[in-house]
Short mmCIF file of C-alpha atoms in Angstrom, two decimals:
data_model
loop_
_atom_site.label_atom_id
_atom_site.label_comp_id
_atom_site.label_asym_id
_atom_site.label_seq_id
_atom_site.Cartn_x
_atom_site.Cartn_y
_atom_site.Cartn_z
CA UNK A 1 119.86 83.74 65.13
CA UNK A 2 118.88 87.30 63.97
CA UNK A 3 121.91 88.71 65.34
CA UNK A 4 124.15 85.84 63.66
CA UNK A 5 122.79 86.52 60.14
CA UNK A 6 122.85 90.31 60.45
CA UNK A 7 126.58 89.85 61.20
CA UNK A 8 126.93 87.61 58.43
CA UNK A 9 125.08 88.95 55.26
CA UNK A 10 126.89 86.71 52.81
CA UNK A 11 125.61 83.46 54.49
CA UNK A 12 122.05 84.98 54.41
CA UNK A 13 122.35 85.55 50.73
CA UNK A 14 123.81 82.25 50.10
CA UNK A 15 120.87 80.57 51.98
CA UNK A 16 118.40 83.03 49.86
CA UNK A 17 120.02 81.52 46.56
CA UNK A 18 120.03 77.86 47.85
CA UNK A 19 116.08 78.31 48.27
CA UNK A 20 115.50 79.73 44.94
CA UNK A 21 117.68 77.01 43.31
CA UNK A 22 115.75 74.27 45.28
CA UNK A 23 112.41 75.87 44.01
CA UNK A 24 113.57 75.83 40.54
CA UNK A 25 114.66 72.07 40.62
CA UNK A 26 111.11 70.94 42.29
CA UNK A 27 108.93 73.24 40.06
CA UNK A 28 108.79 71.09 37.03
CA UNK A 29 107.24 68.12 39.14
CA UNK A 30 104.81 70.19 40.92
CA UNK A 31 101.18 69.42 39.49
CA UNK A 32 99.56 72.59 38.36
CA UNK A 33 95.77 73.28 38.88
CA UNK A 34 93.45 76.09 38.45
CA UNK A 35 90.80 75.00 40.86
CA UNK A 36 91.04 73.23 44.39
CA UNK A 37 90.14 69.61 44.48
CA UNK A 38 86.59 68.84 45.90
CA UNK A 39 86.32 66.26 48.67
CA UNK A 40 85.20 62.84 47.38
CA UNK A 41 81.90 62.04 48.48
CA UNK A 42 79.69 60.82 45.61
CA UNK A 43 79.45 57.57 43.58
CA UNK A 44 77.75 57.45 39.94
CA UNK A 45 76.08 54.40 38.90
CA UNK A 46 75.14 54.12 35.16
CA UNK A 47 73.01 51.48 33.65
CA UNK A 48 72.52 51.57 29.70
CA UNK A 49 69.19 50.18 28.64
CA UNK A 50 69.21 50.78 24.69
CA UNK A 51 66.14 51.91 22.96
CA UNK A 52 64.03 52.30 26.14
CA UNK A 53 61.93 55.07 26.76
CA UNK A 54 62.68 57.16 30.05
CA UNK A 55 59.39 56.07 31.88
CA UNK A 56 60.40 52.43 30.98
CA UNK A 57 64.14 53.22 32.36
CA UNK A 58 62.49 54.67 35.62
CA UNK A 59 60.41 51.99 36.37
CA UNK A 60 62.85 48.91 35.14
CA UNK A 61 66.16 50.39 36.26
CA UNK A 62 65.91 53.43 38.69
CA UNK A 63 63.50 51.83 41.12
CA UNK A 64 65.76 48.68 41.31
CA UNK A 65 68.62 50.89 41.99
CA UNK A 66 66.97 52.67 44.64
CA UNK A 67 65.69 49.44 46.25
CA UNK A 68 69.11 47.94 46.19
CA UNK A 69 70.72 51.23 47.72
CA UNK A 70 68.28 50.97 50.77
CA UNK A 71 70.81 48.48 52.31
CA UNK A 72 73.82 50.77 52.15
CA UNK A 73 74.65 52.54 55.18
CA UNK A 74 76.19 56.25 55.28
CA UNK A 75 73.92 57.58 52.16
CA UNK A 76 73.21 61.38 52.72
CA UNK A 77 71.20 61.53 49.62
CA UNK A 78 70.53 59.73 46.37
CA UNK A 79 68.97 60.73 43.04
CA UNK A 80 68.37 58.64 39.82
CA UNK A 81 67.89 60.44 36.35
CA UNK A 82 65.86 58.46 33.48
CA UNK A 83 66.89 59.22 30.20
CA UNK A 84 66.17 57.88 26.61
CA UNK A 85 68.08 54.57 26.92
CA UNK A 86 70.25 55.16 30.10
CA UNK A 87 69.89 55.33 33.89
CA UNK A 88 72.03 57.47 36.00
CA UNK A 89 72.09 57.52 39.80
CA UNK A 90 74.27 59.83 42.03
CA UNK A 91 74.69 58.73 45.56
CA UNK A 92 76.18 61.21 48.19
CA UNK A 93 78.00 59.92 51.14
CA UNK A 94 77.30 61.09 54.93
CA UNK A 95 79.99 63.43 56.17
CA UNK A 96 82.46 61.42 58.29
CA UNK A 97 82.02 57.99 56.57
CA UNK A 98 84.83 56.24 55.01
CA UNK A 99 84.64 56.78 51.24
CA UNK A 100 86.56 53.74 49.94
CA UNK A 101 84.37 51.63 52.20
CA UNK A 102 81.34 53.32 50.94
CA UNK A 103 82.20 52.97 47.37
CA UNK A 104 82.64 49.22 47.84
CA UNK A 105 79.40 48.83 49.84
CA UNK A 106 77.58 50.65 47.11
CA UNK A 107 79.16 48.55 44.22
CA UNK A 108 78.53 45.41 46.36
CA UNK A 109 74.76 46.08 46.22
CA UNK A 110 74.51 47.09 42.99
CA UNK A 111 76.26 43.93 41.63
CA UNK A 112 73.71 41.94 43.56
CA UNK A 113 70.79 43.14 41.26
CA UNK A 114 69.79 40.20 39.52
CA UNK A 115 66.29 41.38 38.13
CA UNK A 116 67.40 44.06 35.55
CA UNK A 117 65.74 43.86 32.36
CA UNK A 118 67.34 41.28 29.77
CA UNK A 119 68.26 44.06 27.24
CA UNK A 120 69.74 46.20 29.95
CA UNK A 121 73.50 46.47 29.87
CA UNK A 122 75.95 45.51 33.11
CA UNK A 123 75.70 48.55 35.63
CA UNK A 124 78.65 50.56 36.12
CA UNK A 125 79.78 51.96 39.29
CA UNK A 126 82.16 55.09 39.43
CA UNK A 127 83.74 56.86 42.09
CA UNK A 128 83.41 60.70 41.33
CA UNK A 129 86.19 62.89 41.96
CA UNK A 130 88.88 60.38 40.58
CA UNK A 131 89.34 62.36 37.50
CA UNK A 132 89.33 66.30 36.90
CA UNK A 133 88.01 68.01 33.80
CA UNK A 134 90.79 69.45 31.75
CA UNK A 135 89.23 71.11 28.51
CA UNK A 136 86.67 70.84 25.75
CA UNK A 137 87.16 71.00 22.19
CA UNK A 138 84.17 71.56 19.72
CA UNK A 139 84.52 69.63 16.16
CA UNK A 140 82.53 70.81 13.28
CA UNK A 141 82.34 69.49 9.73
CA UNK A 142 79.74 67.33 8.40
CA UNK A 143 76.07 68.50 8.60
CA UNK A 144 74.82 65.06 9.05
CA UNK A 145 74.62 64.14 12.59
CA UNK A 146 75.71 60.39 11.94
CA UNK A 147 78.80 61.48 9.82
CA UNK A 148 79.62 64.04 12.52
CA UNK A 149 79.59 61.28 15.43
CA UNK A 150 81.81 59.15 13.22
CA UNK A 151 84.28 62.02 12.49
CA UNK A 152 84.32 62.62 16.56
CA UNK A 153 84.78 58.67 17.16
CA UNK A 154 87.80 58.93 14.76
CA UNK A 155 89.33 62.40 16.13
CA UNK A 156 88.82 60.51 19.75
CA UNK A 157 91.16 57.49 18.40
CA UNK A 158 93.73 59.87 17.04
CA UNK A 159 93.67 61.89 20.08
CA UNK A 160 94.37 58.92 22.46
CA UNK A 161 97.02 57.84 20.14
CA UNK A 162 98.58 61.23 19.93
CA UNK A 163 100.08 60.81 23.72
CA UNK A 164 100.03 63.01 26.74
CA UNK A 165 96.21 63.39 26.44
CA UNK A 166 94.91 60.66 29.14
CA UNK A 167 90.91 60.47 28.81
CA UNK A 168 88.62 61.77 26.23
CA UNK A 169 84.68 61.44 26.01
CA UNK A 170 82.27 62.47 23.41
CA UNK A 171 79.21 64.82 24.02
CA UNK A 172 76.21 65.89 21.67
CA UNK A 173 74.95 62.49 20.68
CA UNK A 174 71.84 60.60 21.98
CA UNK A 175 71.36 56.68 21.65
CA UNK A 176 72.29 55.78 17.75
CA UNK A 177 69.32 53.95 16.09
CA UNK A 178 68.26 52.34 13.15
CA UNK A 179 64.73 53.07 11.66
CA UNK A 180 63.01 50.63 9.66
CA UNK A 181 60.24 52.25 7.40
CA UNK A 182 58.03 49.15 5.94
CA UNK A 183 56.67 50.00 2.64
CA UNK A 184 53.08 48.70 2.72
CA UNK A 185 52.91 48.06 -1.15
CA UNK A 186 56.03 45.87 -0.82
CA UNK A 187 54.76 44.06 2.08
CA UNK A 188 51.45 43.17 0.02
CA UNK A 189 53.51 42.32 -3.16
CA UNK A 190 55.70 39.78 -1.28
CA UNK A 191 53.01 38.42 1.26
CA UNK A 192 55.13 39.56 4.23
CA UNK A 193 53.12 40.82 7.43
CA UNK A 194 54.48 43.38 10.04
CA UNK A 195 54.53 40.60 12.43
CA UNK A 196 56.83 38.75 10.13
CA UNK A 197 59.25 41.53 10.10
CA UNK A 198 59.04 42.21 14.07
CA UNK A 199 59.56 38.55 14.73
CA UNK A 200 62.52 38.40 12.49
CA UNK A 201 64.12 41.53 14.15
CA UNK A 202 63.72 40.43 17.49
CA UNK A 203 65.32 36.83 16.38
CA UNK A 204 68.17 38.64 15.19
CA UNK A 205 68.92 39.98 18.74
CA UNK A 206 68.05 43.61 17.93
CA UNK A 207 66.03 45.40 20.82
CA UNK A 208 62.36 46.13 20.12
CA UNK A 209 61.06 47.91 23.25
CA UNK A 210 57.18 47.92 23.46
CA UNK A 211 55.36 50.78 22.03
CA UNK A 212 57.96 51.46 19.23
CA UNK A 213 56.06 50.34 16.44
CA UNK A 214 54.23 53.57 14.95
CA UNK A 215 51.80 53.39 12.02
CA UNK A 216 50.64 55.93 9.28
CA UNK A 217 48.70 55.64 6.09
CA UNK A 218 51.99 55.09 4.07
CA UNK A 219 54.89 53.65 6.38
CA UNK A 220 55.18 51.53 9.57
CA UNK A 221 58.13 52.44 11.53
CA UNK A 222 60.02 50.06 13.91
CA UNK A 223 62.55 51.76 16.03
CA UNK A 224 65.85 49.74 16.55
CA UNK A 225 68.37 50.78 19.17
CA UNK A 226 71.20 48.74 18.48
CA UNK A 227 74.57 50.11 17.73
CA UNK A 228 76.35 47.26 16.56
CA UNK A 229 74.37 46.76 13.87
CA UNK A 230 74.50 48.71 10.46
CA UNK A 231 72.15 49.59 7.61
CA UNK A 232 73.52 47.01 5.58
CA UNK A 233 73.47 44.29 8.25
CA UNK A 234 69.66 44.76 8.47
CA UNK A 235 69.01 45.15 4.88
CA UNK A 236 70.71 42.00 4.30
CA UNK A 237 68.14 40.04 6.94
CA UNK A 238 66.06 37.48 4.95
CA UNK A 239 62.48 37.82 5.51
CA UNK A 240 61.30 34.98 3.29
CA UNK A 241 63.02 32.47 1.18
CA UNK A 242 61.42 29.73 -1.38
CA UNK A 243 62.50 26.19 -2.07
CA UNK A 244 63.48 27.38 -5.57
CA UNK A 245 66.31 29.61 -3.90
CA UNK A 246 64.72 33.02 -4.14
CA UNK A 247 64.87 35.27 -1.21
CA UNK A 248 63.12 38.38 0.09
CA UNK A 249 65.52 40.72 2.19
CA UNK A 250 64.40 43.27 4.42
CA UNK A 251 65.95 46.03 2.14
CA UNK A 252 63.47 44.68 -0.69
CA UNK A 253 60.33 45.81 1.66
CA UNK A 254 61.72 48.62 3.71
CA UNK A 255 63.90 51.94 3.86
CA UNK A 256 66.35 51.63 6.51
CA UNK A 257 67.81 54.79 7.97
CA UNK A 258 70.31 55.69 10.78
CA UNK A 259 69.47 58.57 13.11
CA UNK A 260 69.54 59.37 16.78
CA UNK A 261 66.96 58.83 19.27
CA UNK A 262 66.53 62.53 20.65
CA UNK A 263 67.51 65.91 19.63
CA UNK A 264 68.02 66.98 23.22
CA UNK A 265 71.72 66.57 23.12
CA UNK A 266 72.39 68.36 19.90
CA UNK A 267 75.25 70.93 20.37
CA UNK A 268 75.91 73.76 17.84
CA UNK A 269 78.99 75.88 17.73
CA UNK A 270 79.02 79.11 15.51
CA UNK A 271 75.78 77.89 14.31
CA UNK A 272 76.95 74.73 12.99
CA UNK A 273 76.24 71.09 14.36
CA UNK A 274 79.04 70.16 16.53
CA UNK A 275 80.45 67.29 18.61
CA UNK A 276 82.38 68.13 21.79
CA UNK A 277 85.31 66.22 23.05
CA UNK A 278 85.89 66.53 26.85
CA UNK A 279 89.34 66.07 28.02
CA UNK A 280 89.96 65.02 31.75
CA UNK A 281 92.97 63.60 33.54
CA UNK A 282 93.69 61.66 36.94
CA UNK A 283 94.86 63.37 39.99
CA UNK A 284 98.67 62.37 39.05
CA UNK A 285 98.65 64.23 35.78
CA UNK A 286 99.52 67.77 35.27
CA UNK A 287 96.55 70.01 33.64
CA UNK A 288 98.84 72.67 31.72
CA UNK A 289 101.04 69.94 30.24
CA UNK A 290 97.82 68.26 28.80
CA UNK A 291 96.42 71.41 27.42
CA UNK A 292 99.89 71.99 25.44
CA UNK A 293 99.68 68.51 24.01
CA UNK A 294 95.96 69.20 22.97
CA UNK A 295 96.94 72.57 21.38
CA UNK A 296 99.69 70.70 19.23
CA UNK A 297 97.37 67.70 18.54
CA UNK A 298 94.69 70.47 17.02
CA UNK A 299 97.44 72.16 15.07
CA UNK A 300 98.39 68.89 13.65
CA UNK A 301 94.66 68.26 12.84
CA UNK A 302 94.54 71.51 10.93
CA UNK A 303 97.35 70.66 8.82
CA UNK A 304 96.39 67.09 7.85
CA UNK A 305 92.50 67.43 8.22
CA UNK A 306 90.07 67.73 5.17
CA UNK A 307 88.58 71.11 4.10
CA UNK A 308 85.70 72.11 6.26
CA UNK A 309 86.64 70.26 9.51
CA UNK A 310 87.20 72.62 12.27
CA UNK A 311 88.51 72.14 15.99
CA UNK A 312 88.36 74.74 18.67
CA UNK A 313 89.24 74.53 22.36
CA UNK A 314 85.91 76.08 24.04
CA UNK A 315 86.60 75.59 27.50
CA UNK A 316 90.02 75.46 29.11
CA UNK A 317 89.73 74.76 32.98
CA UNK A 318 93.78 74.82 33.28
CA UNK A 319 94.24 78.24 32.14
CA UNK A 320 91.07 79.78 33.53
#
């Protein structure tokens, strides 16, 4: 073979050109990655429990998850993190087991749990490693965190509608809460008790976890962890009505504010409060193409966005 090509150099050159052309044709379809893919061996379980304290999440959610997973074969190790309003468990598969069967068994056992608290949301089971991180974008602008969260949600919606950016998650915020500060003088004026307000709020399908009523000389605080409610919704709740048609609404006897449960998740960028949008992709999508679309989106947002709103790519795993 070597003697043949040595005697016919033109054929060797033509073959080389053919290989180069074939490479150029195939190159656009190749998936471009910066880091090698890790083996799939973990499953994530999350259970939102709005308004619950970490210790309540531990006893009411994490312990039940751990008991359910005792029946799963092939577990190498497991952990459960109890946070404000959320339980997150990660289960690692023992080497040599079938991953798809492992995920299915974990999901089956978690779905069989019947004694979660009534306020707890449905458990979500997700196979880790199905998506890859691509980039992070910091968004700054409003100083109030509630306004910043709204801006982040709107930006996420526009980003997904842009096309070419498949998955976006928001970081930098804990559970959104509504706080009701009861004015004692107003309670006395209208003859309303704290128990009256608590029953009203609970009957309105708003979570009131035990231990969340705090007292002071001026104000009684009831913490409400319910994102579907707004300040106006709560303010319009009727506390008391008369036969003559008069009404006392919650807004007449309380100051209602919106805030977040914890400052532990607060993120700053260049000294300003920031929301972070994490972009990820499936295994079939190209990371560099997504980053190109992301840069185009950010440039378009800079052209249309209001003054003071800034977006900056802080992490780019595709180009690292």
